[in-house]
mmCIF file of C-alpha atoms in Angstrom:
data_model
loop_
_atom_site.group_PDB
_atom_site.id
_atom_site.type_symbol
_atom_site.label_atom_id
_atom_site.label_comp_id
_atom_site.label_asym_id
_atom_site.label_seq_id
_atom_site.Cartn_x
_atom_site.Cartn_y
_atom_site.Cartn_z
ATOM 1 C CA MET A 1 -49.809 -2.480 -42.089
ATOM 2 C CA THR A 2 -51.777 -3.582 -39.037
ATOM 3 C CA LEU A 3 -55.521 -3.308 -39.573
ATOM 4 C CA ILE A 4 -57.558 -1.135 -37.223
ATOM 5 C CA ARG A 5 -60.811 -2.130 -35.600
ATOM 6 C CA THR A 6 -63.853 -1.467 -37.747
ATOM 7 C CA GLY A 7 -67.455 -0.752 -37.015
ATOM 8 C CA ARG A 8 -70.027 -3.503 -37.236
ATOM 9 C CA GLY A 9 -71.692 -4.369 -40.504
ATOM 10 C CA PRO A 10 -70.858 -3.162 -44.006
ATOM 11 C CA ASN A 11 -68.855 0.010 -44.463
ATOM 12 C CA PRO A 12 -71.328 2.921 -45.015
ATOM 13 C CA LEU A 13 -68.883 4.636 -47.386
ATOM 14 C CA LYS A 14 -68.660 1.717 -49.824
ATOM 15 C CA GLY A 15 -70.563 2.752 -52.942
ATOM 16 C CA TRP A 16 -71.359 6.227 -51.571
ATOM 17 C CA GLN A 17 -70.191 9.601 -52.903
ATOM 18 C CA VAL A 18 -71.012 13.212 -52.095
ATOM 19 C CA ASP A 19 -73.888 14.546 -54.164
ATOM 20 C CA PRO A 20 -72.763 18.035 -55.297
ATOM 21 C CA ALA A 21 -76.398 19.161 -55.425
ATOM 22 C CA ALA A 22 -76.793 18.342 -51.722
ATOM 23 C CA ILE A 23 -73.895 20.553 -50.597
ATOM 24 C CA ARG A 24 -74.928 23.622 -48.618
ATOM 25 C CA HIS A 25 -72.788 26.516 -47.409
ATOM 26 C CA VAL A 26 -72.481 27.963 -43.926
ATOM 27 C CA GLY A 27 -70.979 31.355 -43.127
ATOM 28 C CA ARG A 28 -70.270 34.352 -45.295
ATOM 29 C CA ASP A 29 -67.299 36.597 -46.089
ATOM 30 C CA LEU A 30 -64.905 34.270 -44.260
ATOM 31 C CA GLN A 31 -61.175 34.680 -44.723
ATOM 32 C CA ARG A 32 -59.118 31.518 -45.202
ATOM 33 C CA PRO A 33 -61.381 29.129 -43.214
ATOM 34 C CA GLU A 34 -58.652 26.477 -43.161
ATOM 35 C CA CYS A 35 -59.644 24.601 -40.006
ATOM 36 C CA ILE A 36 -63.118 24.159 -38.503
ATOM 37 C CA LEU A 37 -64.034 23.169 -34.941
ATOM 38 C CA ALA A 38 -67.552 22.075 -34.016
ATOM 39 C CA GLU A 39 -69.386 22.107 -30.681
ATOM 40 C CA ARG A 40 -72.423 20.170 -29.473
ATOM 41 C CA ASP A 41 -74.679 23.249 -29.568
ATOM 42 C CA GLY A 42 -74.207 23.540 -33.336
ATOM 43 C CA SER A 43 -71.566 26.275 -33.217
ATOM 44 C CA LEU A 44 -68.739 26.273 -35.735
ATOM 45 C CA TRP A 45 -65.393 27.954 -35.129
ATOM 46 C CA SER A 46 -63.374 28.777 -38.220
ATOM 47 C CA ALA A 47 -59.766 29.901 -38.487
ATOM 48 C CA ASP A 48 -59.693 33.434 -39.862
ATOM 49 C CA ALA A 49 -56.849 35.290 -41.573
ATOM 50 C CA ARG A 50 -57.719 38.512 -39.734
ATOM 51 C CA GLY A 51 -55.823 37.033 -36.806
ATOM 52 C CA GLY A 52 -58.224 34.828 -34.876
ATOM 53 C CA VAL A 53 -61.391 32.816 -35.386
ATOM 54 C CA MET A 54 -64.920 33.344 -36.644
ATOM 55 C CA HIS A 55 -67.653 31.979 -34.398
ATOM 56 C CA ILE A 56 -70.711 30.932 -36.393
ATOM 57 C CA ALA A 57 -73.694 30.413 -34.079
ATOM 58 C CA PRO A 58 -76.377 27.798 -34.783
ATOM 59 C CA ASP A 59 -78.659 30.568 -36.088
ATOM 60 C CA GLY A 60 -75.955 31.762 -38.480
ATOM 61 C CA ALA A 61 -74.888 34.856 -36.530
ATOM 62 C CA GLN A 62 -71.165 35.511 -36.912
ATOM 63 C CA THR A 63 -68.687 36.989 -34.442
ATOM 64 C CA LEU A 64 -65.051 37.635 -35.304
ATOM 65 C CA ILE A 65 -62.843 37.033 -32.275
ATOM 66 C CA THR A 66 -59.329 38.418 -32.512
ATOM 67 C CA GLN A 67 -57.027 40.518 -30.378
ATOM 68 C CA THR A 68 -56.402 42.952 -33.225
ATOM 69 C CA VAL A 69 -57.872 42.798 -36.708
ATOM 70 C CA ASP A 70 -55.233 42.239 -39.401
ATOM 71 C CA GLY A 71 -56.293 43.460 -42.832
ATOM 72 C CA HIS A 72 -53.539 41.951 -44.967
ATOM 73 C CA PHE A 73 -55.678 39.165 -46.480
ATOM 74 C CA ASP A 74 -56.870 40.249 -49.936
ATOM 75 C CA LEU A 75 -56.838 37.478 -52.523
ATOM 76 C CA ALA A 76 -57.981 39.771 -55.313
ATOM 77 C CA GLY A 77 -55.375 42.422 -54.536
ATOM 78 C CA ASP A 78 -52.289 40.340 -53.673
ATOM 79 C CA ALA A 79 -52.809 36.598 -53.426
ATOM 80 C CA ALA A 80 -49.149 35.826 -52.664
ATOM 81 C CA ALA A 81 -48.936 38.275 -49.757
ATOM 82 C CA SER A 82 -52.276 37.024 -48.462
ATOM 83 C CA LEU A 83 -51.452 33.295 -48.505
ATOM 84 C CA LEU A 84 -47.723 33.371 -47.757
ATOM 85 C CA THR A 85 -47.202 36.168 -45.217
ATOM 86 C CA GLY A 86 -48.761 37.829 -42.191
ATOM 87 C CA THR A 87 -50.834 36.216 -39.473
ATOM 88 C CA LEU A 88 -52.409 32.967 -40.758
ATOM 89 C CA PRO A 89 -54.346 31.093 -38.074
ATOM 90 C CA ASN A 90 -54.347 27.511 -39.296
ATOM 91 C CA GLY A 91 -55.006 24.428 -37.170
ATOM 92 C CA LEU A 92 -57.273 24.885 -34.134
ATOM 93 C CA ALA A 93 -57.975 22.945 -30.944
ATOM 94 C CA PHE A 94 -60.057 23.613 -27.856
ATOM 95 C CA ALA A 95 -58.294 23.685 -24.505
ATOM 96 C CA ARG A 96 -60.175 21.931 -21.711
ATOM 97 C CA ASP A 97 -61.496 25.293 -20.453
ATOM 98 C CA GLY A 98 -62.772 26.279 -23.904
ATOM 99 C CA ASP A 99 -59.927 28.595 -24.880
ATOM 100 C CA ILE A 100 -58.792 28.216 -28.488
ATOM 101 C CA ILE A 101 -55.301 26.959 -29.269
ATOM 102 C CA ILE A 102 -54.086 28.315 -32.607
ATOM 103 C CA SER A 103 -51.218 27.098 -34.747
ATOM 104 C CA ASN A 104 -50.292 30.231 -36.642
ATOM 105 C CA PHE A 105 -48.829 29.283 -40.014
ATOM 106 C CA GLY A 106 -47.857 32.881 -40.753
ATOM 107 C CA THR A 107 -46.168 33.944 -37.508
ATOM 108 C CA ASP A 108 -44.602 30.502 -36.927
ATOM 109 C CA ARG A 109 -45.860 30.070 -33.388
ATOM 110 C CA LEU A 110 -48.403 28.314 -31.211
ATOM 111 C CA GLU A 111 -50.875 30.692 -29.574
ATOM 112 C CA ILE A 112 -53.801 30.446 -27.176
ATOM 113 C CA MET A 113 -56.733 32.842 -27.259
ATOM 114 C CA ASP A 114 -59.675 33.099 -24.887
ATOM 115 C CA ARG A 115 -63.154 33.757 -26.210
ATOM 116 C CA SER A 116 -62.814 37.498 -25.680
ATOM 117 C CA GLY A 117 -59.712 37.692 -27.889
ATOM 118 C CA ASP A 118 -56.942 37.907 -25.279
ATOM 119 C CA THR A 119 -54.000 36.022 -26.763
ATOM 120 C CA ARG A 120 -50.636 34.803 -25.580
ATOM 121 C CA VAL A 121 -47.850 32.783 -27.179
ATOM 122 C CA LEU A 122 -47.386 29.209 -25.997
ATOM 123 C CA ALA A 123 -44.324 28.448 -28.121
ATOM 124 C CA ASP A 124 -42.354 30.095 -30.895
ATOM 125 C CA SER A 125 -38.899 28.557 -30.512
ATOM 126 C CA ILE A 126 -37.035 25.598 -29.098
ATOM 127 C CA ASP A 127 -33.424 25.529 -27.925
ATOM 128 C CA GLY A 128 -32.994 29.080 -29.210
ATOM 129 C CA ARG A 129 -34.149 28.412 -32.758
ATOM 130 C CA PRO A 130 -37.463 29.165 -34.475
ATOM 131 C CA LEU A 131 -40.059 26.408 -34.605
ATOM 132 C CA GLY A 132 -40.733 26.773 -38.338
ATOM 133 C CA LYS A 133 -44.088 26.688 -40.131
ATOM 134 C CA VAL A 134 -46.418 25.655 -37.295
ATOM 135 C CA ASN A 135 -49.347 24.012 -39.067
ATOM 136 C CA PHE A 136 -51.636 22.058 -36.735
ATOM 137 C CA VAL A 137 -52.330 21.345 -33.075
ATOM 138 C CA LEU A 138 -54.200 18.436 -31.487
ATOM 139 C CA ARG A 139 -55.092 17.909 -27.818
ATOM 140 C CA ASP A 140 -55.321 14.385 -26.414
ATOM 141 C CA SER A 141 -57.312 13.024 -23.478
ATOM 142 C CA ARG A 142 -54.390 13.714 -21.128
ATOM 143 C CA ASP A 143 -54.335 17.419 -22.117
ATOM 144 C CA ARG A 144 -51.072 17.056 -23.990
ATOM 145 C CA LEU A 145 -50.651 19.159 -27.137
ATOM 146 C CA TRP A 146 -49.322 17.575 -30.312
ATOM 147 C CA ILE A 147 -48.003 20.125 -32.802
ATOM 148 C CA THR A 148 -46.954 19.755 -36.417
ATOM 149 C CA VAL A 149 -44.315 21.860 -38.131
ATOM 150 C CA SER A 150 -44.582 21.473 -41.896
ATOM 151 C CA THR A 151 -41.197 22.808 -42.940
ATOM 152 C CA MET A 152 -38.389 25.191 -42.075
ATOM 153 C CA VAL A 153 -38.632 26.692 -45.578
ATOM 154 C CA ASN A 154 -40.115 30.169 -45.848
ATOM 155 C CA PRO A 155 -42.177 30.936 -47.860
ATOM 156 C CA TRP A 156 -43.877 27.573 -47.471
ATOM 157 C CA SER A 157 -44.677 27.426 -51.181
ATOM 158 C CA ASP A 158 -40.998 26.719 -51.897
ATOM 159 C CA ALA A 159 -41.406 23.435 -49.977
ATOM 160 C CA VAL A 160 -44.122 22.102 -52.318
ATOM 161 C CA THR A 161 -41.766 19.540 -53.810
ATOM 162 C CA PRO A 162 -41.130 15.823 -53.259
ATOM 163 C CA ASN A 163 -37.489 16.547 -52.422
ATOM 164 C CA ILE A 164 -37.874 18.162 -48.985
ATOM 165 C CA ALA A 165 -38.599 16.161 -45.827
ATOM 166 C CA ASP A 166 -37.945 18.565 -42.960
ATOM 167 C CA GLY A 167 -41.344 18.328 -41.259
ATOM 168 C CA SER A 168 -41.635 17.387 -37.591
ATOM 169 C CA ILE A 169 -43.973 16.687 -34.676
ATOM 170 C CA TYR A 170 -43.602 18.308 -31.261
ATOM 171 C CA LEU A 171 -45.191 17.449 -27.934
ATOM 172 C CA LEU A 172 -46.034 20.067 -25.311
ATOM 173 C CA ASP A 173 -46.842 18.592 -21.903
ATOM 174 C CA ALA A 174 -45.834 18.966 -18.258
ATOM 175 C CA ARG A 175 -42.225 18.277 -19.257
ATOM 176 C CA GLY A 176 -42.200 21.174 -21.708
ATOM 177 C CA LEU A 177 -41.817 21.292 -25.465
ATOM 178 C CA ARG A 178 -39.840 18.619 -27.285
ATOM 179 C CA MET A 179 -39.583 17.077 -30.738
ATOM 180 C CA VAL A 180 -40.914 13.517 -30.866
ATOM 181 C CA ALA A 181 -40.600 12.732 -34.600
ATOM 182 C CA ASP A 182 -39.116 14.297 -37.722
ATOM 183 C CA GLY A 183 -38.264 13.614 -41.343
ATOM 184 C CA PHE A 184 -41.818 14.087 -42.653
ATOM 185 C CA MET A 185 -42.745 15.474 -46.059
ATOM 186 C CA PHE A 186 -44.594 18.676 -45.100
ATOM 187 C CA THR A 187 -46.292 17.547 -41.891
ATOM 188 C CA ASN A 188 -49.913 18.661 -41.894
ATOM 189 C CA GLU A 189 -52.928 17.494 -39.875
ATOM 190 C CA ILE A 190 -52.650 14.690 -37.330
ATOM 191 C CA ARG A 191 -55.337 12.564 -35.672
ATOM 192 C CA PHE A 192 -55.616 9.802 -33.102
ATOM 193 C CA ASP A 193 -57.635 6.638 -33.467
ATOM 194 C CA ALA A 194 -60.405 6.020 -30.934
ATOM 195 C CA GLU A 195 -58.045 4.475 -28.364
ATOM 196 C CA GLU A 196 -55.237 7.023 -28.924
ATOM 197 C CA GLU A 197 -53.015 4.065 -29.683
ATOM 198 C CA TRP A 198 -51.769 5.432 -33.014
ATOM 199 C CA LEU A 199 -51.086 8.950 -34.251
ATOM 200 C CA TYR A 200 -51.916 9.426 -37.934
ATOM 201 C CA VAL A 201 -49.948 12.004 -39.924
ATOM 202 C CA ALA A 202 -50.870 13.678 -43.220
ATOM 203 C CA GLU A 203 -47.648 14.112 -45.215
ATOM 204 C CA THR A 204 -48.732 16.703 -47.750
ATOM 205 C CA THR A 205 -45.947 16.437 -50.307
ATOM 206 C CA GLY A 206 -45.576 12.718 -49.627
ATOM 207 C CA LYS A 207 -49.176 12.243 -50.830
ATOM 208 C CA ARG A 208 -49.644 9.722 -48.034
ATOM 209 C CA VAL A 209 -50.644 9.087 -44.446
ATOM 210 C CA SER A 210 -48.102 7.745 -41.994
ATOM 211 C CA ARG A 211 -48.816 6.576 -38.485
ATOM 212 C CA LEU A 212 -46.797 6.047 -35.322
ATOM 213 C CA ARG A 213 -47.555 4.092 -32.181
ATOM 214 C CA VAL A 214 -47.970 6.330 -29.113
ATOM 215 C CA ARG A 215 -46.201 5.263 -25.937
ATOM 216 C CA HIS A 216 -47.361 6.353 -22.485
ATOM 217 C CA ASP A 217 -44.466 8.820 -22.140
ATOM 218 C CA GLY A 218 -45.349 10.496 -25.442
ATOM 219 C CA SER A 219 -42.607 8.910 -27.508
ATOM 220 C CA LEU A 220 -43.565 7.634 -30.954
ATOM 221 C CA THR A 221 -42.460 4.322 -32.470
ATOM 222 C CA ASP A 222 -43.218 1.793 -35.219
ATOM 223 C CA ARG A 223 -43.649 4.349 -37.975
ATOM 224 C CA GLU A 224 -45.360 3.002 -41.094
ATOM 225 C CA VAL A 225 -47.342 4.145 -44.114
ATOM 226 C CA TYR A 226 -51.085 3.738 -43.577
ATOM 227 C CA GLY A 227 -53.129 2.829 -46.627
ATOM 228 C CA PRO A 228 -51.886 3.481 -50.176
ATOM 229 C CA SER A 229 -48.387 4.909 -50.486
ATOM 230 C CA ASN A 230 -49.712 7.446 -53.006
ATOM 231 C CA LEU A 231 -53.209 8.898 -52.662
ATOM 232 C CA GLY A 232 -53.238 10.301 -56.180
ATOM 233 C CA ALA A 233 -53.750 13.771 -57.601
ATOM 234 C CA GLY A 234 -53.258 16.715 -55.276
ATOM 235 C CA ALA A 235 -51.569 16.906 -51.894
ATOM 236 C CA ILE A 236 -53.083 15.552 -48.694
ATOM 237 C CA ASP A 237 -53.952 18.253 -46.180
ATOM 238 C CA GLY A 238 -56.669 17.518 -43.595
ATOM 239 C CA ILE A 239 -57.708 14.176 -42.105
ATOM 240 C CA ALA A 240 -60.493 13.007 -39.773
ATOM 241 C CA PHE A 241 -61.797 9.633 -38.628
ATOM 242 C CA ASP A 242 -65.425 8.594 -38.755
ATOM 243 C CA ALA A 243 -66.970 6.252 -36.189
ATOM 244 C CA TYR A 244 -66.628 3.232 -38.476
ATOM 245 C CA GLY A 245 -62.870 3.671 -38.769
ATOM 246 C CA ASN A 246 -62.594 5.297 -42.189
ATOM 247 C CA LEU A 247 -59.974 8.038 -42.357
ATOM 248 C CA TRP A 248 -61.299 10.897 -44.498
ATOM 249 C CA ALA A 249 -58.753 13.131 -46.236
ATOM 250 C CA THR A 250 -58.770 16.292 -48.316
ATOM 251 C CA MET A 251 -56.430 16.507 -51.294
ATOM 252 C CA ILE A 252 -55.639 20.187 -51.716
ATOM 253 C CA MET A 253 -54.926 21.593 -55.205
ATOM 254 C CA ALA A 254 -56.910 18.721 -56.779
ATOM 255 C CA ASP A 255 -59.825 19.507 -54.414
ATOM 256 C CA ARG A 256 -60.615 15.828 -53.913
ATOM 257 C CA LEU A 257 -62.187 14.247 -50.840
ATOM 258 C CA VAL A 258 -61.118 10.646 -50.271
ATOM 259 C CA ALA A 259 -61.237 8.065 -47.499
ATOM 260 C CA ILE A 260 -58.960 5.224 -46.463
ATOM 261 C CA THR A 261 -60.999 2.285 -45.203
ATOM 262 C CA PRO A 262 -59.889 0.198 -42.196
ATOM 263 C CA ASP A 263 -58.607 -2.446 -44.602
ATOM 264 C CA GLY A 264 -56.533 0.081 -46.555
ATOM 265 C CA GLU A 265 -58.749 0.667 -49.585
ATOM 266 C CA LEU A 266 -58.918 4.167 -51.053
ATOM 267 C CA LEU A 267 -62.411 5.519 -51.765
ATOM 268 C CA GLU A 268 -63.110 8.601 -53.893
ATOM 269 C CA LEU A 269 -65.884 10.644 -52.259
ATOM 270 C CA LEU A 270 -65.767 13.933 -54.195
ATOM 271 C CA ASP A 271 -63.731 15.368 -57.068
ATOM 272 C CA ASP A 272 -64.283 19.104 -57.524
ATOM 273 C CA GLY A 273 -60.954 20.170 -59.020
ATOM 274 C CA ASP A 274 -60.012 21.716 -62.330
ATOM 275 C CA ARG A 275 -58.517 18.707 -64.089
ATOM 276 C CA GLN A 276 -56.299 20.671 -66.472
ATOM 277 C CA ALA A 277 -54.903 22.826 -63.671
ATOM 278 C CA THR A 278 -54.387 19.734 -61.510
ATOM 279 C CA ALA A 279 -52.495 18.053 -64.354
ATOM 280 C CA ARG A 280 -50.141 21.041 -64.583
ATOM 281 C CA PHE A 281 -49.627 20.893 -60.827
ATOM 282 C CA GLU A 282 -48.821 17.175 -61.007
ATOM 283 C CA ALA A 283 -46.353 17.663 -63.861
ATOM 284 C CA GLU A 284 -44.448 20.406 -62.048
ATOM 285 C CA PHE A 285 -44.471 18.425 -58.818
ATOM 286 C CA ALA A 286 -43.079 15.339 -60.578
ATOM 287 C CA SER A 287 -40.178 17.418 -61.929
ATOM 288 C CA GLY A 288 -38.793 17.682 -58.397
ATOM 289 C CA LYS A 289 -38.711 21.467 -58.469
ATOM 290 C CA PRO A 290 -41.018 23.530 -56.234
ATOM 291 C CA VAL A 291 -44.406 24.008 -57.863
ATOM 292 C CA SER A 292 -44.829 27.630 -58.902
ATOM 293 C CA PHE A 293 -47.274 29.786 -57.012
ATOM 294 C CA GLU A 294 -48.942 30.677 -60.307
ATOM 295 C CA THR A 295 -49.612 27.005 -61.033
ATOM 296 C CA MET A 296 -51.058 26.480 -57.560
ATOM 297 C CA MET A 297 -53.290 29.540 -57.903
ATOM 298 C CA ALA A 298 -54.845 28.050 -61.037
ATOM 299 C CA CYS A 299 -55.905 24.965 -59.081
ATOM 300 C CA GLY A 300 -59.109 24.415 -57.184
ATOM 301 C CA GLY A 301 -62.806 23.961 -57.653
ATOM 302 C CA ASP A 302 -66.004 25.698 -56.607
ATOM 303 C CA VAL A 303 -67.101 23.786 -53.489
ATOM 304 C CA ALA A 304 -64.182 24.625 -51.180
ATOM 305 C CA ARG A 305 -61.335 26.149 -53.185
ATOM 306 C CA TRP A 306 -58.007 24.702 -52.017
ATOM 307 C CA MET A 307 -59.870 22.115 -49.932
ATOM 308 C CA ALA A 308 -57.914 21.851 -46.687
ATOM 309 C CA SER A 309 -59.828 20.043 -43.943
ATOM 310 C CA VAL A 310 -62.851 17.958 -43.031
ATOM 311 C CA THR A 311 -64.717 18.259 -39.726
ATOM 312 C CA PHE A 312 -67.736 16.374 -38.432
ATOM 313 C CA ALA A 313 -70.402 18.573 -36.845
ATOM 314 C CA GLY A 314 -74.028 18.583 -35.757
ATOM 315 C CA PRO A 315 -75.515 16.963 -32.644
ATOM 316 C CA ASP A 316 -75.085 13.495 -34.175
ATOM 317 C CA LEU A 317 -71.734 14.289 -35.888
ATOM 318 C CA ARG A 318 -73.261 13.423 -39.250
ATOM 319 C CA THR A 319 -72.643 16.785 -40.907
ATOM 320 C CA ALA A 320 -69.340 16.917 -42.780
ATOM 321 C CA CYS A 321 -67.808 20.397 -43.138
ATOM 322 C CA LEU A 322 -65.004 21.283 -45.534
ATOM 323 C CA GLY A 323 -62.429 23.933 -44.676
ATOM 324 C CA SER A 324 -60.462 25.717 -47.395
ATOM 325 C CA LEU A 325 -57.729 28.277 -47.941
ATOM 326 C CA ARG A 326 -59.509 30.292 -50.612
ATOM 327 C CA GLY A 327 -63.183 29.831 -49.783
ATOM 328 C CA ILE A 328 -65.438 32.460 -48.208
ATOM 329 C CA SER A 329 -67.857 29.963 -46.642
ATOM 330 C CA ILE A 330 -67.880 26.406 -45.287
ATOM 331 C CA ALA A 331 -69.244 23.651 -47.520
ATOM 332 C CA CYS A 332 -71.384 21.128 -45.610
ATOM 333 C CA PHE A 333 -73.232 17.929 -46.485
ATOM 334 C CA ASP A 334 -74.850 14.974 -44.735
ATOM 335 C CA SER A 335 -72.576 12.011 -44.087
ATOM 336 C CA PRO A 336 -73.798 8.390 -44.093
ATOM 337 C CA VAL A 337 -71.685 7.744 -40.996
ATOM 338 C CA ALA A 338 -71.005 9.824 -37.879
ATOM 339 C CA GLY A 339 -67.616 11.288 -37.201
ATOM 340 C CA LEU A 340 -65.370 10.019 -34.421
ATOM 341 C CA PRO A 341 -65.899 12.429 -31.488
ATOM 342 C CA MET A 342 -62.911 14.654 -30.732
ATOM 343 C CA VAL A 343 -61.557 14.970 -27.214
ATOM 344 C CA HIS A 344 -63.511 18.192 -26.528
ATOM 345 C CA TRP A 345 -66.836 16.608 -27.513
#
């Protein structure tokens, strides 16, 4: 593994962990706030299972933005129908003009929505076949869109096994939509380093991060595992770089927050899971069979249940925000290091 450039001085994350007592919560009555986007003015934009996004203003005022409100999400009434079917806005990105690009994990398509709620489909198929479970979207400095498809298995819960590697990465640019890499174990969030030299890939059921070198034409080469080959309990979901070069990662089901340092060391930043439930998840996962939905539903902690993403916010990018699939608010805490600015910043 080639080392990446680090910040100057000692790593601010060495010897540091999240103080649970210092965690605060932003937002209320959110529905599946899986992905969070932050703006300079202090606004947060959260994916919302009603079919769009929730805008949380700096003063805490909330505005749901969606073309039509979908009422299918009811964890208490039918958790399986809520988490496995219907519209499920997942990964988010800002277009250059401020519109919101949505990877819809429920409808299996990439959408774009303006800030009044008008929505259109950017992609839902390729070469006459469905895209699959569209999970995440990332815009680069050249306005190209990088899209992850986790699996072709539906419902997605049947792909929570170490024996399926049908995830892929697509690129949407002036040439159109095309696959640029495949064979991933449940492709989830992706991120670039500061120079956009490497694309980092969270392989959820691989419990690892892979990375690929980005060529000028958008092709990807030199694939390798980045950091430990196994990140431990849970399944990696969201990733984000800080300005020092640490890659933060959420481990869903175990509800752990970890970081891979520039020299490949794994740091444990927060462990909020139910250890007995996580152990059952790990045992079923190791069997090679899909983990049961009932076992997954028993997993999770109190901070951000089914911890799914980490986003840096605030004017100095020193506020870390945790997205989740089963939370109703966004957990936030002060970070000892600023986040790496995203392309919209």
